[in-house]
Amino acid sequence: MNLNKLLALLFIFGLSSHSFAGERPLVKVADMYYRQFDYLKAIETYQRALLRDSNDMYVIQKLADSYRLTNNWPSAMNYYAKLVNKDNTEALNKLYYADALRANQKYDSAKVYYKAYTDMVPADAAVKERLSSLDKIAALNIDRGFYNIKNLPINSPYSDFGVSFYKDTGIFFCSDRYAEPYVKHTDNWTHASFLQIYKAFKDDTSGNISKCSLLSNRKGADKKFHEGTTNYNDRMQELYFDRSNYNGRRAFFASDKTVKLKIYRVGWLADQNKWSDVPAEAVPFNDNEYSVGHPCMSRDGKTLYFASDKPGGYGGVDIYMCTREIGTLWSSPVNLGPKVNTAGNDMFPFIADDGTLYFASDGHLGLGGLDIYSTTQNKTGNKTITWAEPVNLGSPINTSSDDFNYIISSDNKRGYFCSNRPGGHGDDDIYSFIKNGVLVAGIVYDKNTGEHIPGAQIVMKEDSAEKGKVTGDSTGEFTVGAIVGKKYKFYATHPGFIPADVTETIKAKPEYIKIGMTADGGITLEVSVVDKKTHNPIPGAIIRLTNQTTKKDVFCTSTDTGKCIFVLDPETDYAIQASKETGEPDTRYLSVSGVQSTINKKAPLKLYSTIELEKVKKGVSIKIENIYYDLNKWFIRPDAAKELDKLVKILKDNPRLEIELASHTDCRGTAESNMQLSSKRAEAAVAYLASQGIAANRMTAAGYGETRLVNKCACEGTVIVPCTDDQHQENRRTEFKILKF
């Protein structure tokens, strides 16, 4: 069943078929069938009329439209081809011909006629998006092996769709397979019975769904009009479904002489082990003049999503949401806005437990017909909700046929969707899937200007192994397949830009990846972060660059090579700070700051800065080099002050550090005098640090005299070890020990 049939079944319900009498000209008879949505009979009759006049452009037009409305795209393409180049042809013929070409995978020719249509109707934004989407078809057509898809055994030669979960063991769906044994009720468009609701459960042994039955234990289910897409909420024990505007006795017609769609509900009567007999209208905004359908409720029962062609939307059918106020009362509907809804048709919403919204649309980038998309919402404060750019799920979920009605389990691994793709059992079929991966979307942009960078090369790597390679499209966007739970690096390259990358651990609901690149011109700064002891690069370090004029901060995470690239303003001073977490509570890298300046420097120019980070452990002493004192003195000499200034910088770069500053002597002199001397030297060092702006409560002075020699140079009592002056110097040292990070 194509999109137009779905619209007929679910939004423009036809009446029961009826006979007519009297002889009429063939074209008038065909026109009557056409007006009744009986396109199959209309095609048969128009073809007979065309045998009498093969150049009858009116009949050719009607045949082209009829084939389009019955999803016969090869025949539609052939007939629209006879119309599009005629003088004064309607703009819609060019659009429909382009749609037919796209459905038949003739993408280059489709571009030509989409462009011709947009030249005639420049305000049609949906078709402009359809035109730009053709550049992305190749990427969407790649089957990355993330889905294992099976056609369900319960499918019939008729139309089966409208699938929804029933608890953890079954599904509801609708089908027009039912044949009334005595009274023939048929839909003009499909020549099949009206849609009815069915239930199916997993087999006890295999766990597969192979049997189904009509949900017929309700007086309201009389099979005279359509009952379609369902949604069951286990918490509320309610079954919501759309059906013809019919009260059990008669149908109610809109002003256009069609029967519209409304959302109804029945409750589960646990004490009677049955559904309530007569369905009640579920929402206060049902209306005789427009359709409301495709209900889907959040698991908590508080939010209802649905589709409607009510006035005031963005196109043919839009998706709306409302919230439960109390009991079965619902708030006024809110349109999901232009990120989700298009000038085309947007329908079959499904809200997953993780908050992802899946829906079908023919207005977004797609392979043809209806495609399935996902998006997520962002809340501003407590009220405003915005939606992210929808992502096409790609092949094999989407094809050039109609693909729709995607639902997925709470663990994001299993689900169902519907499609009329070739190879099915009937018209629309229900397919089950097991999901092994996700499609990750992202964009490459200029960090300095914020503009998108088209045509960038993106390589996805897991560790050092390449796992995917794509080219960004004309808008800078890209999609690539990934496995949930895996950690990947996404590397972007483009002529005229410095290579850039980001790291992402893939979630069941992946983030939108943004890769900022820096133009290879002007003044740039390459910062390298390395380990102070090993000089190996440190990936994952956080580097903050602060413009000293504007005080604006820019952050970057170092790559596998320990590098980050920044664009600098001319005639400006910058402060740089690098830090790195280890994930261990008692071990840290000490943060380090630096400076960089572009004053009196001319572009193009590339500057370099290397920052050494030292890994330290709480309670382990760190030696301060070259702290010398005069013999038996403890005042701070100028050469000692230079070394203590290095410690001042460490403490200022790491403002939460608390330390013990310890002084040690060699063994010469008495143990008592050495203890006193070392204490005074430690206190003098702490006093100097305090004079340089370090809070006294962050420091503790400790003198250890000769009690902690680092070699065997002892000289107390009878233990005398001959040592050189250099060996004694090793013991005369000042150290600091981290007490608190």
XYZ file of C-alpha atoms in Angstrom:
741
model
C 0.000 0.000 0.000
C 1.517 3.330 -0.983
C 1.380 6.611 0.908
C -1.691 7.794 -0.926
C -3.604 4.634 -0.060
C -2.595 5.059 3.563
C -3.951 8.561 3.477
C -7.163 7.247 1.999
C -7.536 4.445 4.532
C -6.539 6.528 7.506
C -7.406 10.108 6.669
C -9.933 10.156 3.775
C -12.072 7.108 4.412
C -14.099 5.974 1.425
C -17.630 4.642 1.528
C -18.841 1.129 0.805
C -18.840 0.290 -2.873
C -22.092 0.419 -4.769
C -23.327 -0.324 -8.283
C -24.628 2.093 -10.879
C -26.914 1.728 -13.877
C -27.127 3.142 -17.338
C -24.748 3.479 -20.241
C -22.258 6.368 -20.095
C -19.233 7.312 -22.202
C -16.091 5.487 -21.048
C -14.310 8.587 -19.783
C -17.303 9.668 -17.683
C -17.520 6.179 -16.199
C -13.799 6.206 -15.446
C -14.109 9.673 -13.886
C -16.858 8.412 -11.602
C -14.647 5.548 -10.432
C -11.823 8.029 -9.924
C -13.963 10.322 -7.756
C -14.950 7.319 -5.635
C -11.248 6.465 -5.071
C -11.802 3.273 -7.075
C -8.581 3.711 -8.996
C -8.251 0.090 -10.090
C -11.551 0.238 -12.004
C -10.712 3.747 -13.156
C -7.431 2.520 -14.686
C -9.174 -0.342 -16.456
C -11.773 2.021 -17.926
C -9.314 4.791 -18.848
C -7.192 2.210 -20.678
C -10.206 1.210 -22.765
C -10.841 4.856 -23.550
C -7.200 5.341 -24.544
C -7.520 2.594 -27.148
C -9.982 4.852 -28.953
C -7.706 7.915 -28.816
C -4.074 7.293 -27.886
C -3.320 11.047 -27.743
C -6.080 11.995 -25.331
C -4.021 14.041 -22.834
C -6.861 14.180 -20.305
C -6.988 10.372 -20.145
C -3.183 10.151 -20.006
C -3.247 12.600 -17.081
C -5.850 10.536 -15.237
C -3.923 7.305 -15.869
C -0.692 8.862 -14.584
C -2.454 10.047 -11.426
C -4.263 6.739 -10.922
C -1.062 4.709 -11.240
C 0.648 7.055 -8.789
C -2.195 6.723 -6.306
C -1.996 2.924 -6.497
C 1.791 2.895 -6.060
C 2.456 1.551 -9.558
C 5.523 3.726 -10.049
C 6.818 2.148 -13.291
C 3.499 2.797 -15.047
C 3.135 6.223 -13.414
C 6.610 7.141 -14.668
C 5.717 6.140 -18.233
C 2.523 8.208 -18.303
C 3.967 11.290 -16.585
C 6.782 11.172 -19.164
C 4.136 11.881 -21.798
C 2.986 14.989 -19.888
C 5.991 16.778 -18.393
C 7.377 18.334 -21.583
C 4.061 19.437 -23.015
C 3.394 23.150 -23.300
C 1.512 24.555 -20.291
C 1.821 21.300 -18.332
C 1.040 21.681 -14.642
C 3.971 22.064 -12.254
C 2.693 19.063 -10.276
C 3.335 16.815 -13.260
C 7.026 17.629 -13.039
C 6.962 16.915 -9.309
C 5.128 13.612 -9.676
C 7.388 12.579 -12.551
C 10.432 13.316 -10.366
C 8.861 11.254 -7.558
C 8.306 8.385 -9.987
C 11.881 8.595 -11.257
C 13.162 8.540 -7.685
C 10.945 5.573 -6.811
C 12.430 3.765 -9.825
C 15.939 4.736 -8.631
C 16.622 7.023 -11.605
C 18.136 9.641 -9.327
C 20.001 11.799 -11.861
C 16.874 12.255 -13.980
C 14.827 12.911 -10.826
C 17.158 15.825 -9.992
C 16.405 17.437 -13.340
C 12.643 17.415 -12.832
C 12.726 18.347 -9.133
C 14.787 21.358 -10.226
C 12.266 22.136 -12.977
C 9.443 21.992 -10.425
C 11.223 24.234 -7.907
C 11.873 26.758 -10.669
C 8.107 26.905 -11.189
C 7.167 26.700 -7.474
C 10.151 28.185 -5.562
C 8.221 28.405 -2.270
C 7.849 24.623 -1.904
C 10.479 23.967 0.787
C 9.664 20.265 1.060
C 10.595 19.622 -2.563
C 13.790 21.647 -2.203
C 14.750 19.312 0.627
C 13.779 16.323 -1.512
C 16.070 17.629 -4.258
C 19.028 18.140 -1.935
C 18.435 14.711 -0.427
C 19.267 12.998 -3.710
C 22.959 13.706 -3.042
C 22.680 11.603 0.111
C 20.884 8.627 -1.430
C 24.051 6.578 -1.910
C 24.942 6.714 1.795
C 21.382 5.887 2.883
C 21.266 2.904 0.533
C 24.199 1.166 2.238
C 23.127 -1.807 4.364
C 25.567 -1.736 7.264
C 24.373 -5.022 8.700
C 22.787 -3.502 11.800
C 19.357 -5.032 11.321
C 18.225 -8.636 10.988
C 14.804 -8.348 9.341
C 12.130 -11.023 8.933
C 8.709 -10.992 7.334
C 6.160 -12.170 9.916
C 4.294 -15.417 9.184
C 1.001 -13.745 10.154
C 1.092 -11.489 7.075
C -1.640 -12.091 4.508
C -2.042 -11.348 0.787
C -3.900 -8.206 1.911
C -2.740 -5.120 3.790
C -1.307 -5.685 7.296
C 0.094 -2.738 9.250
C -0.662 -0.479 12.246
C 1.477 -2.647 14.538
C 1.797 -1.879 18.265
C 3.084 -3.727 21.325
C 0.749 -5.630 23.637
C 2.508 -6.196 26.968
C 5.746 -8.142 26.457
C 4.347 -11.096 24.586
C 2.222 -9.874 21.720
C 1.167 -7.252 19.242
C -1.939 -5.586 17.865
C -2.218 -4.730 14.183
C -4.867 -3.976 11.590
C -5.674 -5.787 8.391
C -8.260 -5.744 5.613
C -8.098 -9.541 5.212
C -11.465 -10.124 6.937
C -14.226 -11.276 4.599
C -17.773 -10.867 5.898
C -19.545 -14.114 4.961
C -22.974 -12.619 4.261
C -22.694 -8.854 3.822
C -19.964 -7.477 1.599
C -18.405 -4.314 3.027
C -15.534 -3.096 0.897
C -13.362 -0.044 0.495
C -13.514 1.520 -2.955
C -9.794 2.262 -3.093
C -8.496 -1.208 -2.178
C -11.470 -3.401 -3.164
C -10.816 -5.178 0.131
C -12.723 -5.415 3.382
C -12.487 -2.588 5.866
C -9.539 -2.629 8.258
C -10.080 -4.456 11.530
C -7.908 -4.920 14.619
C -6.116 -8.215 15.185
C -4.071 -9.581 18.078
C -1.131 -11.977 17.977
C 1.086 -13.530 20.641
C 4.494 -15.133 20.708
C 4.539 -18.926 20.578
C 5.403 -20.585 23.865
C 8.116 -22.739 22.319
C 9.766 -20.738 19.560
C 9.051 -17.217 20.802
C 7.970 -16.259 17.282
C 4.655 -14.716 16.293
C 2.975 -17.120 13.870
C -0.760 -16.980 14.719
C -3.283 -14.183 15.026
C -6.988 -13.677 15.611
C -9.561 -10.938 15.180
C -10.096 -8.728 18.211
C -13.839 -9.283 17.899
C -15.199 -9.557 21.419
C -16.561 -6.010 21.259
C -19.975 -4.914 20.089
C -18.358 -1.835 18.586
C -16.292 -3.880 16.148
C -18.905 -4.383 13.428
C -16.566 -4.289 10.423
C -18.582 -1.633 8.562
C -15.803 0.939 8.635
C -12.072 1.051 9.244
C -10.417 0.441 12.617
C -6.732 1.071 12.182
C -3.548 1.876 14.077
C -3.556 0.901 17.755
C -1.612 1.739 20.880
C -1.915 -0.154 24.163
C -0.777 1.362 27.449
C -0.186 -1.315 30.064
C -0.050 1.110 32.967
C -3.447 2.601 32.165
C -4.825 -0.651 30.651
C -6.211 1.348 27.738
C -6.321 0.543 24.060
C -6.298 3.627 21.829
C -7.026 3.231 18.126
C -8.165 5.238 15.139
C -11.370 4.416 13.288
C -13.903 5.925 10.924
C -16.147 8.626 12.345
C -18.947 6.161 13.035
C -21.123 5.748 16.116
C -22.307 2.175 15.539
C -25.433 3.240 13.685
C -24.285 5.658 11.028
C -21.225 7.432 9.655
C -20.719 11.179 9.881
C -19.583 12.929 6.721
C -17.363 15.970 6.445
C -18.252 18.825 4.146
C -16.118 17.211 1.412
C -18.427 14.126 1.507
C -15.794 11.854 3.100
C -15.676 10.136 6.476
C -12.772 11.323 8.609
C -10.737 9.545 11.249
C -11.040 9.869 15.031
C -9.159 8.392 17.991
C -11.195 6.098 20.232
C -10.413 4.145 23.370
C -11.556 1.015 25.155
C -10.521 -0.112 28.612
C -9.659 -3.575 29.860
C -12.289 -4.884 32.288
C -10.190 -7.133 34.490
C -13.128 -8.488 36.484
C -14.831 -9.585 33.239
C -11.640 -10.538 31.413
C -12.656 -8.523 28.335
C -12.437 -5.159 26.639
C -15.259 -2.701 27.114
C -17.841 -3.103 24.357
C -18.477 0.394 23.039
C -15.463 2.570 22.239
C -15.477 6.136 23.524
C -13.933 9.118 21.800
C -10.545 9.436 23.439
C -9.617 13.074 22.840
C -11.608 16.321 22.892
C -10.094 17.553 19.633
C -11.611 14.842 17.419
C -13.453 16.627 14.626
C -15.852 15.800 11.815
C -13.967 18.014 9.345
C -10.438 16.627 9.690
C -8.774 13.401 10.741
C -6.990 12.560 13.988
C -5.177 9.230 14.083
C -2.048 7.122 14.632
C -2.132 7.392 18.448
C 0.965 6.576 20.507
C 1.206 7.080 24.251
C 4.346 7.350 26.391
C 4.886 4.453 28.770
C 3.817 6.533 31.797
C 0.531 7.341 30.033
C 1.032 11.093 30.394
C 1.838 12.122 26.815
C -0.036 11.252 23.637
C 1.446 11.667 20.161
C -0.756 11.498 17.071
C -1.044 12.556 13.421
C -3.624 14.911 11.962
C -4.422 16.951 8.864
C -6.086 19.603 11.018
C -5.836 23.194 9.733
C -2.820 25.266 10.757
C -0.139 22.623 10.216
C 2.937 22.636 8.022
C 1.655 20.304 5.325
C -0.704 17.479 4.475
C -0.418 15.531 7.752
C 1.522 16.696 10.838
C 2.474 15.099 14.144
C 1.138 16.600 17.385
C 1.425 15.904 21.099
C -0.775 16.546 24.120
C -0.586 15.730 27.821
C -2.996 13.976 30.143
C -4.576 16.406 32.567
C -6.684 14.040 34.660
C -8.299 10.679 33.994
C -9.116 10.519 30.295
C -8.916 14.291 29.720
C -6.202 15.639 27.441
C -4.725 19.103 26.902
C -4.910 21.015 23.648
C -2.619 19.548 20.979
C 0.776 21.110 20.217
C 2.357 20.802 16.774
C 5.863 19.303 16.987
C 7.181 22.077 14.787
C 9.224 22.406 11.586
C 12.090 20.121 12.616
C 9.686 17.170 12.575
C 6.814 18.308 10.361
C 7.226 19.249 6.717
C 5.140 20.480 3.817
C 4.688 16.774 3.014
C 3.096 14.084 5.201
C 4.496 13.180 8.628
C 2.780 10.343 10.468
C 2.961 7.105 12.510
C 4.714 8.559 15.590
C 6.219 6.169 18.148
C 7.835 7.416 21.356
C 10.432 4.953 22.658
C 11.151 4.482 26.340
C 14.464 6.346 25.992
C 12.628 9.409 24.637
C 13.488 8.892 20.970
C 10.640 9.754 18.607
C 10.340 7.594 15.495
C 8.031 8.630 12.676
C 7.424 8.240 8.941
C 7.598 11.070 6.421
C 7.741 11.777 2.715
C 8.934 15.354 3.292
C 12.412 14.786 4.737
C 15.538 13.391 3.071
C 14.556 9.911 1.943
C 14.918 7.008 -0.436
C 11.374 7.383 -1.772
C 7.790 7.152 -0.585
C 7.546 7.126 3.197
C 10.827 6.716 5.080
C 11.345 6.195 8.816
C 13.201 8.792 10.902
C 14.282 9.342 14.491
C 14.670 12.491 16.540
C 15.108 13.466 20.180
C 13.760 16.366 22.192
C 15.488 19.057 24.208
C 13.691 20.917 26.959
C 14.303 24.593 27.637
C 13.392 25.286 31.238
C 10.243 23.405 32.164
C 8.102 24.194 29.134
C 9.639 24.724 25.713
C 10.461 21.567 23.774
C 12.582 21.584 20.639
C 13.411 18.616 18.426
C 16.759 17.676 16.934
C 17.270 17.327 13.187
C 15.619 14.012 12.192
C 17.911 11.163 11.123
C 16.915 8.811 8.303
C 17.328 5.200 9.521
C 18.672 4.203 6.121
C 18.798 0.773 4.510
C 17.553 -1.895 5.133
C 14.771 -0.282 7.198
C 14.063 2.236 4.443
C 13.670 1.510 0.744
C 12.272 3.309 -2.289
C 8.864 1.870 -1.270
C 6.724 3.032 1.680
C 8.323 2.181 5.039
C 6.521 3.262 8.206
C 5.110 2.357 11.639
C 8.465 1.640 13.363
C 8.225 0.512 17.018
C 11.067 -0.682 19.260
C 11.323 -2.454 22.629
C 12.477 -0.786 25.844
C 15.965 -2.330 25.499
C 16.318 -0.810 21.997
C 17.103 -4.195 20.455
C 13.888 -5.608 18.960
C 10.834 -4.279 17.238
C 8.605 -4.124 14.189
C 7.895 -1.903 11.226
C 5.686 -2.020 8.136
C 6.481 -1.781 4.446
C 5.078 -2.461 1.013
C 8.525 -3.306 -0.390
C 8.801 -6.017 -3.051
C 9.019 -9.616 -1.851
C 6.346 -9.421 0.848
C 3.305 -11.628 1.322
C 0.809 -8.979 0.287
C 0.282 -5.245 0.021
C 1.632 -3.885 3.316
C 3.475 -6.392 5.503
C 4.698 -6.359 9.099
C 8.410 -7.032 9.565
C 10.232 -7.896 12.780
C 13.805 -6.802 13.378
C 16.721 -7.349 15.729
C 18.906 -4.261 16.000
C 22.672 -4.693 16.361
C 23.871 -1.168 15.672
C 22.819 2.428 15.136
C 23.219 5.097 12.507
C 25.260 7.992 13.890
C 24.740 11.434 12.382
C 27.008 14.432 12.627
C 28.268 17.615 11.033
C 31.630 19.189 10.222
C 31.881 22.945 10.757
C 34.361 25.815 10.868
C 35.216 26.498 14.522
C 35.988 30.116 13.809
C 32.922 31.086 11.747
C 30.434 28.364 12.702
C 29.715 27.696 9.013
C 29.250 24.132 7.783
C 32.091 22.545 5.791
C 30.776 20.481 2.855
C 32.637 17.494 1.449
C 34.878 16.711 4.423
C 36.311 13.191 4.678
C 35.363 11.480 7.951
C 37.114 8.317 9.118
C 35.740 6.409 12.117
C 38.268 4.351 14.076
C 38.040 1.946 16.999
C 41.467 2.083 18.632
C 43.663 2.219 15.509
C 41.414 0.103 13.256
C 39.323 1.886 10.620
C 35.618 1.016 11.023
C 34.004 3.412 8.598
C 34.752 6.110 6.052
C 32.287 8.607 4.594
C 32.224 11.953 2.817
C 30.166 14.802 4.222
C 27.384 16.053 1.979
C 26.801 19.525 0.571
C 25.511 20.739 3.952
C 28.461 19.340 5.936
C 26.402 16.499 7.398
C 27.382 12.838 7.457
C 26.034 9.515 8.708
C 27.996 6.415 9.626
C 27.052 3.125 11.220
C 28.356 2.171 14.663
C 27.921 -0.489 17.342
C 26.278 0.540 20.620
C 28.717 0.582 23.544
C 31.814 0.964 21.361
C 34.154 3.957 21.667
C 35.132 5.570 18.369
C 37.231 8.463 17.168
C 35.874 10.456 14.249
C 38.649 12.088 12.199
C 37.779 14.864 9.737
C 40.022 16.173 6.960
C 39.390 18.793 4.277
C 41.697 20.823 2.009
C 42.402 24.213 3.559
C 41.627 23.015 7.112
C 43.683 21.490 9.883
C 42.634 17.867 10.612
C 40.360 17.512 13.660
C 38.723 14.698 15.581
C 36.271 13.939 18.380
C 35.749 10.827 20.508
C 32.319 9.360 21.213
C 31.065 6.295 23.084
C 28.014 5.193 21.115
C 24.726 4.983 22.991
C 21.458 3.378 21.958
C 20.361 6.989 21.441
C 23.613 8.430 20.041
C 24.554 12.066 20.336
C 24.725 14.289 17.246
C 28.466 14.462 16.557
C 29.971 17.872 15.869
C 33.510 18.123 14.497
C 34.960 21.627 14.518
C 37.792 22.314 12.080
C 40.234 25.209 11.909
C 41.104 26.968 8.669
C 44.756 26.471 7.708
C 45.545 30.182 7.500
C 45.784 33.196 9.764
C 47.533 32.557 13.080
C 47.087 29.130 14.620
C 48.481 27.560 17.757
C 49.283 23.874 18.085
C 49.414 22.791 21.722
C 51.076 19.465 22.533
C 50.484 17.848 25.921
C 53.099 15.313 27.042
C 54.029 13.406 30.177
C 56.782 15.229 32.100
C 58.740 12.051 32.843
C 58.249 9.950 29.692
C 57.539 12.743 27.182
C 54.848 10.525 25.664
C 51.795 12.356 24.288
C 48.768 12.531 26.599
C 45.413 12.039 24.818
C 42.196 13.262 26.431
C 43.769 16.238 28.217
C 41.544 19.302 28.566
C 43.176 22.472 27.247
C 41.684 25.864 28.007
C 42.742 28.886 25.970
C 41.742 32.269 27.440
C 41.786 35.471 25.427
C 43.232 37.974 27.884
C 41.442 40.862 26.181
C 37.924 39.434 25.945
C 38.344 36.864 28.771
C 36.602 34.378 26.487
C 37.532 30.706 27.028
C 37.905 28.076 24.306
C 38.231 24.404 25.292
C 39.738 21.499 23.382
C 40.397 17.814 24.177
C 43.791 16.578 23.030
C 43.887 13.946 20.292
C 45.676 10.580 20.340
C 48.849 12.489 19.536
C 48.243 14.826 22.480
C 47.548 17.828 20.251
C 44.971 20.602 19.911
C 44.741 23.352 17.294
C 43.453 26.861 18.077
C 42.806 29.917 15.896
C 44.264 33.065 17.478
C 43.317 36.701 17.083
C 46.091 39.094 16.063
C 47.757 41.401 18.601
C 46.381 39.433 21.545
C 47.788 37.731 24.650
C 46.470 34.318 25.677
C 46.632 32.147 28.784
C 46.804 28.376 28.320
C 45.973 25.751 30.912
C 46.082 21.962 30.529
C 44.690 19.328 32.889
C 43.989 15.608 32.804
C 41.987 13.296 35.049
C 43.359 9.828 35.735
C 40.190 8.244 37.118
C 42.071 7.290 40.299
C 41.192 9.087 43.552
C 44.780 9.299 44.876
C 46.560 10.010 41.581
C 46.344 13.144 39.474
C 48.097 15.056 36.765
C 49.027 18.489 38.082
C 47.438 21.236 35.993
C 49.928 23.462 34.186
C 49.459 26.964 32.778
C 51.335 28.831 30.083
C 51.120 31.949 27.937
C 51.110 32.719 24.236
C 51.015 36.002 22.355
C 50.344 37.136 18.798
C 51.560 40.688 19.392
C 53.809 41.835 16.539
C 53.256 38.512 14.705
C 52.126 38.370 11.074
C 49.730 35.879 9.441
C 49.905 33.266 8.045
C 51.752 31.780 10.996
C 51.636 28.584 13.017
C 52.794 28.724 16.647
C 53.680 25.773 18.855
C 53.475 25.198 22.595
C 54.343 22.080 24.601
C 52.880 21.544 28.049
C 54.372 18.907 30.351
C 51.952 17.341 32.834
C 53.351 15.558 35.870
C 51.484 12.617 37.360
C 51.621 12.749 41.166
C 50.286 10.587 43.970
C 48.896 11.725 47.272
C 51.400 11.236 50.119
C 54.471 10.706 47.902
C 57.257 13.279 48.276
C 58.353 15.332 45.266
C 61.825 16.854 45.311
C 62.361 20.554 44.617
C 65.668 20.902 42.839
C 68.563 23.158 43.902
C 67.327 24.714 47.154
C 70.536 25.863 48.835
C 71.079 27.573 52.182
C 74.172 29.151 53.679
C 75.916 27.039 56.321
C 73.775 26.813 59.455
C 71.416 29.439 57.982
C 67.793 29.232 56.970
C 66.942 32.446 55.158
C 65.872 32.109 51.515
C 68.664 33.015 49.101
C 67.849 34.500 45.645
C 68.830 31.259 43.892
C 66.516 29.298 46.231
C 63.672 31.744 45.619
C 63.801 30.957 41.894
C 63.155 27.274 42.634
C 60.427 28.030 45.174
C 58.737 30.231 42.546
C 58.188 27.046 40.526
C 56.252 25.633 43.477
C 54.297 28.898 43.695
C 53.200 28.361 40.088
C 52.165 24.754 40.765
C 50.043 25.842 43.719
C 48.447 28.665 41.732
C 47.743 26.360 38.776
C 46.163 23.842 41.182
C 44.290 26.019 43.713
C 42.822 23.096 45.660
C 46.162 21.459 46.489
C 47.272 21.281 50.121
C 50.889 20.308 50.752
C 53.483 19.513 53.359
C 56.778 21.297 52.662
C 59.661 19.380 54.205
C 63.340 20.252 54.681
C 66.142 17.697 55.176
C 69.826 17.993 56.178
C 72.883 15.764 55.802
C 74.344 13.947 58.786
C 77.080 16.435 59.611
C 76.403 18.324 62.822
C 74.389 16.991 65.758
C 71.050 15.336 65.174
C 69.346 17.882 67.440
C 70.828 20.911 65.682
C 70.018 19.435 62.290
C 66.394 18.912 63.330
C 66.115 22.538 64.465
C 67.835 23.811 61.336
C 65.592 21.827 58.983
C 62.465 23.019 60.786
C 63.536 26.650 60.459
C 64.361 26.154 56.777
C 60.953 24.563 56.129
C 59.193 27.368 57.967
C 61.195 29.934 55.997
C 60.173 28.276 52.714
C 56.489 28.272 53.735
C 56.757 31.942 54.725
C 58.224 32.743 51.309
C 55.370 30.925 49.532
C 52.860 32.837 51.651
C 54.534 36.105 50.664
C 53.869 35.176 47.035
C 50.127 34.878 47.597
C 49.688 31.227 48.634
C 47.218 30.826 51.504
C 48.983 29.692 54.692
C 46.262 27.134 55.449
C 47.232 25.203 52.306
C 50.773 24.543 53.603
C 52.364 22.666 56.486
C 56.074 23.065 57.347
C 58.016 19.988 58.485
C 61.698 19.607 59.397
C 63.121 16.090 59.394
C 66.791 16.857 60.002
C 68.975 13.865 59.103
C 66.290 11.249 59.848
C 65.430 10.544 56.191
C 68.734 10.163 54.355
C 68.424 9.128 50.715
C 71.823 7.339 50.750
C 74.124 5.684 53.329
C 76.044 8.823 54.280
C 75.563 8.458 58.088
C 77.948 10.131 60.550
C 76.412 9.846 64.013
C 78.065 8.057 66.926
C 80.101 5.042 65.871
C 78.396 4.820 62.438
C 80.498 6.904 60.116
C 80.338 6.387 56.357
C 82.940 8.211 54.292
C 81.102 10.328 51.643
C 82.017 13.057 49.203
C 80.531 16.567 49.354
C 78.283 15.698 46.408
C 76.915 12.648 48.235
C 76.176 14.729 51.341
C 74.501 17.309 49.067
C 71.973 14.654 47.985
C 70.600 14.596 51.517
C 70.355 18.383 51.820
C 67.066 18.806 50.026
C 63.613 20.355 50.136
C 60.521 18.346 49.132
C 56.815 18.778 49.061
C 54.167 16.138 49.566
C 50.524 16.436 48.483
C 48.153 16.075 51.408
C 44.919 16.872 49.568
C 43.922 17.287 45.904
